[in-house]
Amino acid sequence: MLEYVKSHIAQDSDLADFDMTPWFAGHPVDTISFGAALVEGRMYDSGPMMDADPGPAYPRLRELVRAGIRRQVVHPFDLADRRFGLVLDFRSPAIAEETHGLILEFVARLTPLLLGRLREDALERANRALRTIHEATEAFAHATTAQAVFDAACRLAVETGGYNTCWVGLAQHDPEKSVSLAASAGRGTGYVAQLRLSWADVPNGRGPAGTAIRERRISRWRDIAVDPRFEPWRHKALASGFRSCISLPFGGAGIPAAGALTLYSSDPMAFGEEERDLLVELTANMTKALQAFTTRQERDDALMAHSMSERRIDRLLAATGVVLYALALHGDEAVLVDMSENIVDMLGYVPGNIRGLDWWRNHVHPEDLPQAALGVPRTVESGQFVHRYRIRHQNGGYRWIHDEKTLQRDAAGNPVGIVGVWIDITERREAEEQIYRLAHIDPLTELPNRRLLNERLREVLIEARRTGVQGALLFIDLDRFKTINDMLGHSAGDSALRQAAQRLRQAVRAADTIARVGGDEFVVLIADAGSTVADAADHAATIARKMIDALTARPISIGEREYHLGASIGFTMFPKPDDTIDTLIREADTAMYQAKAGEADVVMFRQSMHLSIVARHAIEDEIRSALKAGRFEIWLQDQVELGGKPVGAEVLLRLRDRDGRIAVPSEFIGIAESSGLIVPLGRWLLREACALLARAHRDRPDWRLSVNVSPRQFRDPAFVTDVIAALDISGVPADRLTLEITENLLIRDTFEIARIMGILADRGVRFSVDDFGTGYSSLHYLRQLPIHEIKIDRGFIGQVPDDASSVAIVEAILAMARRLDLDVVAEGVETPEHVAFLKARGCPRMQGYFFACPIPVSEWLERSAHTPDAGVANARR
Ligand code: C2E
Ligand code: CA
Ligand code: CA
């Protein structure tokens, strides 16, 4: 920020040479003159300062007086999560009366600008972090040792992430609890190499890495130059160009963490919330990669035990440690006639006590009996038979028996008896099961893992292609899980995951597979979702809703506290031509992404979402460059009252690409949302819309403009300031501006959303609920929140007057709006029948191609200059 202000000071200004360093280098704020303003958050005016030297007790004041300052006014303001002060030094003790007002106004105008700048920087860093994650995940997948994982993380953080320096430290369990350097990269590796750190609670353990490991939490240090905690390292760190730092714990099943990944940036404002979240994802991926190595090790050990047991069977066979027996056949009955003594070693029974078929029947595990009972008839049929089943040991437990039978015939060839061997294969079975579990079951939630899911999906897909039965694949990502994990640590995160998994499992049928495929990601495979695509889609959406309901029905509890979970779900259907396991998972994931971006909590995959990462990046770059080059355009679509007179318009965004082709929002809004670019884009659009309002306001004071606001934009910390700044700059009355939001925005974090809406509604801004009827459609929020208008979704309007249920819905919405005293706009009005229907029911406002298509602003202005009042009713496409 200081750098930013400095770079805006004119070269010839007195201030250009003013050395600002002493003002921030390590001075506790409350000992200097403007400290009170910062601490108490109010404007501070020193009043006239005397010429006299205030004496050595007040070194700061003395310095000011010596520098010729006779009065100082400080105004604090908060930006991002930090407090700043605007300090004005005057050379005369008297200042003009309006000074305070002017300062207030200046700060009000300055903050959105600075904030915009900070946000864009943060966005750029977050984008770099995102790329780092992509590349690191790739690199981790190929790594075969932990060292390779560490090296890759450090290298990519510096090369792709653009961080000054990155290093990985591992917690040692020596008496000093030292932190050893495992890998590092970047300009400051010299600094890192000389560190002698610990993770104990001692002075050299209270730095970033030591804290992160010991307390198992992210330790973030913004502005190393002033952070008093950094004192022991400050000098050298600043010399290495570090201005901020973050350390993230990774790995380790218990507490403390196995180690920490530490990153330094030369930007004091680095490591904002978004960037931090991404880095958490990076370390989570790292932990996952490391865990994969240990799981592999455990599996190898299990395999080893397996082959040992096999060798033991060989030994037993050689020493005839196996149990031998003989049965006599009397018709269908087989009677035990002999059994070797060592049955005592195997099952604990004395051979003399083992008599008759009943003994055997009573001792075989009931689950295995139906299969095991086929042993005798099968042997009689084919001469030889081998099977496995469990028999109860004398101590009550069960042993797995490998039973091999051979038929005995008399000289005439008639079956007379069976000889057989029993081999105890319990250990081998257990080893096999353990191998299976390690390879197929997620130990935390005990749900199938990605491998098992893939195996089932492969089978189900083949079956679906054969029978034509429709299946569905759902991708579920928990909302807010990361916050719990970051705030409360991994064991709390694990508990949240287990509880979530349990609830999700209850929402699906036993025949369906639910697997955990990543940190907080689950996949549900529905083998039989219906016989038509429409049925299957309905069924999948119902299951998805059930899962969300199961998660949100009541909060989960961790320790003494309760937390609300939520989820975003995307799904896709199969079979389709050319689909594979990978494409299906990717489709469901993409749809989930769309749900996360705010479209709805449950989203079905559409082919149009199917953009590769490369295409995504290309569109992101295009949005960025269009913003810079002014290639975004505002188009307007009239909204008319019952008589057809235009009373307002909706702003619809268009992008003109370099070849002059016009792109519509469906091609870029989703990516603008998910990349965060919607924030600067929305800010620009608000300014433009307000400027247009100001222009139109002179001729038509009643005319209103509606602007679409996406969820991500709405949740941006600068949103309120952006809207207010746009209104202030244009000077239009706030109630001319309507913000269109979607129902889905209102479901999550309702409290915070209500607070933001409240601030803006108090200023006069109106809110409209877009696409009403397609989402949550709860009356509850209509009453609780400052909502002024609803827009009936065009899906319903398009179906009136023929479709009875659409008719009923539209009528119900109109009646409800009247009762709650809300404005209503019907959108997508295309035909005279639509108009007649809506008029007959007194729908106050309409929008759609019947009245006007969206047109560029310039065209709209020209047209309205010719027909200022009548508008252009009936201007068809
Ligand atoms: P929406 O807010 O529901 O906007 C109305 C959409 O319906 C517009 O599509 C408009 O061209 C179209 N439309 C208008 N009249 C008719 C009609 O009679 N029949 C039919 N079938 N369609 C009609 P458009 O411009 O492609 O925008 C699509 C969506 O993109 C919008 O849906 C809105 O959600 C989003 N969008 C557009 N501009 C912005 C923006 O500035 N910011 C954000 N966040 N989203 C925007
Ligand atoms: Ca809209
Ligand atoms: Ca709409």
PDB file of N, CA and C in Angstrom, residues 618-633 654-658 668 681 684:
ATOM      1  N   ALA A 618      -7.785 -20.358 -21.786  1.00  0.00           N
ATOM      2  CA  ALA A 618      -7.900 -19.471 -22.940  1.00  0.00           C
ATOM      3  C   ALA A 618      -9.027 -18.468 -22.705  1.00  0.00           C
ATOM      4  N   ILE A 619     -10.163 -18.962 -22.173  1.00  0.00           N
ATOM      5  CA  ILE A 619     -11.282 -18.045 -21.947  1.00  0.00           C
ATOM      6  C   ILE A 619     -10.943 -17.046 -20.841  1.00  0.00           C
ATOM      7  N   GLU A 620     -10.270 -17.547 -19.816  1.00  0.00           N
ATOM      8  CA  GLU A 620      -9.842 -16.622 -18.754  1.00  0.00           C
ATOM      9  C   GLU A 620      -8.967 -15.513 -19.319  1.00  0.00           C
ATOM     10  N   ASP A 621      -8.013 -15.918 -20.170  1.00  0.00           N
ATOM     11  CA  ASP A 621      -7.129 -14.903 -20.758  1.00  0.00           C
ATOM     12  C   ASP A 621      -7.924 -13.921 -21.599  1.00  0.00           C
ATOM     13  N   GLU A 622      -8.912 -14.482 -22.338  1.00  0.00           N
ATOM     14  CA  GLU A 622      -9.738 -13.631 -23.190  1.00  0.00           C
ATOM     15  C   GLU A 622     -10.518 -12.617 -22.338  1.00  0.00           C
ATOM     16  N   ILE A 623     -11.061 -13.080 -21.198  1.00  0.00           N
ATOM     17  CA  ILE A 623     -11.821 -12.169 -20.339  1.00  0.00           C
ATOM     18  C   ILE A 623     -10.909 -11.063 -19.830  1.00  0.00           C
ATOM     19  N   ARG A 624      -9.721 -11.464 -19.408  1.00  0.00           N
ATOM     20  CA  ARG A 624      -8.783 -10.486 -18.883  1.00  0.00           C
ATOM     21  C   ARG A 624      -8.437  -9.448 -19.937  1.00  0.00           C
ATOM     22  N   SER A 625      -8.145  -9.955 -21.147  1.00  0.00           N
ATOM     23  CA  SER A 625      -7.715  -8.998 -22.162  1.00  0.00           C
ATOM     24  C   SER A 625      -8.899  -8.147 -22.626  1.00  0.00           C
ATOM     25  N   ALA A 626     -10.114  -8.727 -22.657  1.00  0.00           N
ATOM     26  CA  ALA A 626     -11.283  -7.939 -23.059  1.00  0.00           C
ATOM     27  C   ALA A 626     -11.555  -6.836 -22.037  1.00  0.00           C
ATOM     28  N   LEU A 627     -11.315  -7.138 -20.773  1.00  0.00           N
ATOM     29  CA  LEU A 627     -11.512  -6.123 -19.726  1.00  0.00           C
ATOM     30  C   LEU A 627     -10.551  -4.955 -19.948  1.00  0.00           C
ATOM     31  N   LYS A 628      -9.289  -5.323 -20.244  1.00  0.00           N
ATOM     32  CA  LYS A 628      -8.282  -4.278 -20.456  1.00  0.00           C
ATOM     33  C   LYS A 628      -8.599  -3.465 -21.695  1.00  0.00           C
ATOM     34  N   ALA A 629      -8.979  -4.180 -22.777  1.00  0.00           N
ATOM     35  CA  ALA A 629      -9.135  -3.513 -24.064  1.00  0.00           C
ATOM     36  C   ALA A 629     -10.535  -2.930 -24.252  1.00  0.00           C
ATOM     37  N   GLY A 630     -11.381  -3.043 -23.263  1.00  0.00           N
ATOM     38  CA  GLY A 630     -12.723  -2.466 -23.382  1.00  0.00           C
ATOM     39  C   GLY A 630     -13.575  -3.182 -24.406  1.00  0.00           C
ATOM     40  N   ARG A 631     -13.466  -4.508 -24.496  1.00  0.00           N
ATOM     41  CA  ARG A 631     -14.272  -5.228 -25.475  1.00  0.00           C
ATOM     42  C   ARG A 631     -15.562  -5.785 -24.882  1.00  0.00           C
ATOM     43  N   PHE A 632     -15.787  -5.568 -23.600  1.00  0.00           N
ATOM     44  CA  PHE A 632     -17.086  -5.952 -23.034  1.00  0.00           C
ATOM     45  C   PHE A 632     -18.104  -4.872 -23.387  1.00  0.00           C
ATOM     46  N   GLU A 633     -19.332  -5.307 -23.671  1.00  0.00           N
ATOM     47  CA  GLU A 633     -20.368  -4.354 -24.032  1.00  0.00           C
ATOM     48  C   GLU A 633     -21.597  -4.592 -23.194  1.00  0.00           C
ATOM     49  N   ARG A 654     -22.288  -8.582 -22.993  1.00  0.00           N
ATOM     50  CA  ARG A 654     -21.799  -9.244 -24.203  1.00  0.00           C
ATOM     51  C   ARG A 654     -20.301  -9.009 -24.304  1.00  0.00           C
ATOM     52  N   LEU A 655     -19.613  -9.931 -24.978  1.00  0.00           N
ATOM     53  CA  LEU A 655     -18.168  -9.779 -25.180  1.00  0.00           C
ATOM     54  C   LEU A 655     -17.911  -9.802 -26.680  1.00  0.00           C
ATOM     55  N   ARG A 656     -17.253  -8.759 -27.174  1.00  0.00           N
ATOM     56  CA  ARG A 656     -16.938  -8.742 -28.604  1.00  0.00           C
ATOM     57  C   ARG A 656     -15.521  -9.274 -28.761  1.00  0.00           C
ATOM     58  N   ASP A 657     -15.360 -10.397 -29.446  1.00  0.00           N
ATOM     59  CA  ASP A 657     -14.000 -10.935 -29.530  1.00  0.00           C
ATOM     60  C   ASP A 657     -13.212 -10.194 -30.609  1.00  0.00           C
ATOM     61  N   ARG A 658     -11.931 -10.554 -30.763  1.00  0.00           N
ATOM     62  CA  ARG A 658     -11.073  -9.752 -31.630  1.00  0.00           C
ATOM     63  C   ARG A 658     -11.561  -9.720 -33.075  1.00  0.00           C
ATOM     64  N   PHE A 668     -19.046 -17.267 -21.185  1.00  0.00           N
ATOM     65  CA  PHE A 668     -17.940 -16.775 -20.356  1.00  0.00           C
ATOM     66  C   PHE A 668     -18.292 -16.516 -18.894  1.00  0.00           C
ATOM     67  N   LEU A 681     -14.951  -7.526 -13.396  1.00  0.00           N
ATOM     68  CA  LEU A 681     -15.904  -7.364 -14.488  1.00  0.00           C
ATOM     69  C   LEU A 681     -17.209  -6.753 -13.966  1.00  0.00           C
ATOM     70  N   TRP A 684     -16.803  -3.098 -13.099  1.00  0.00           N
ATOM     71  CA  TRP A 684     -16.864  -2.264 -14.301  1.00  0.00           C
ATOM     72  C   TRP A 684     -18.314  -2.075 -14.743  1.00  0.00           C
TER      73      TRP A 684
END
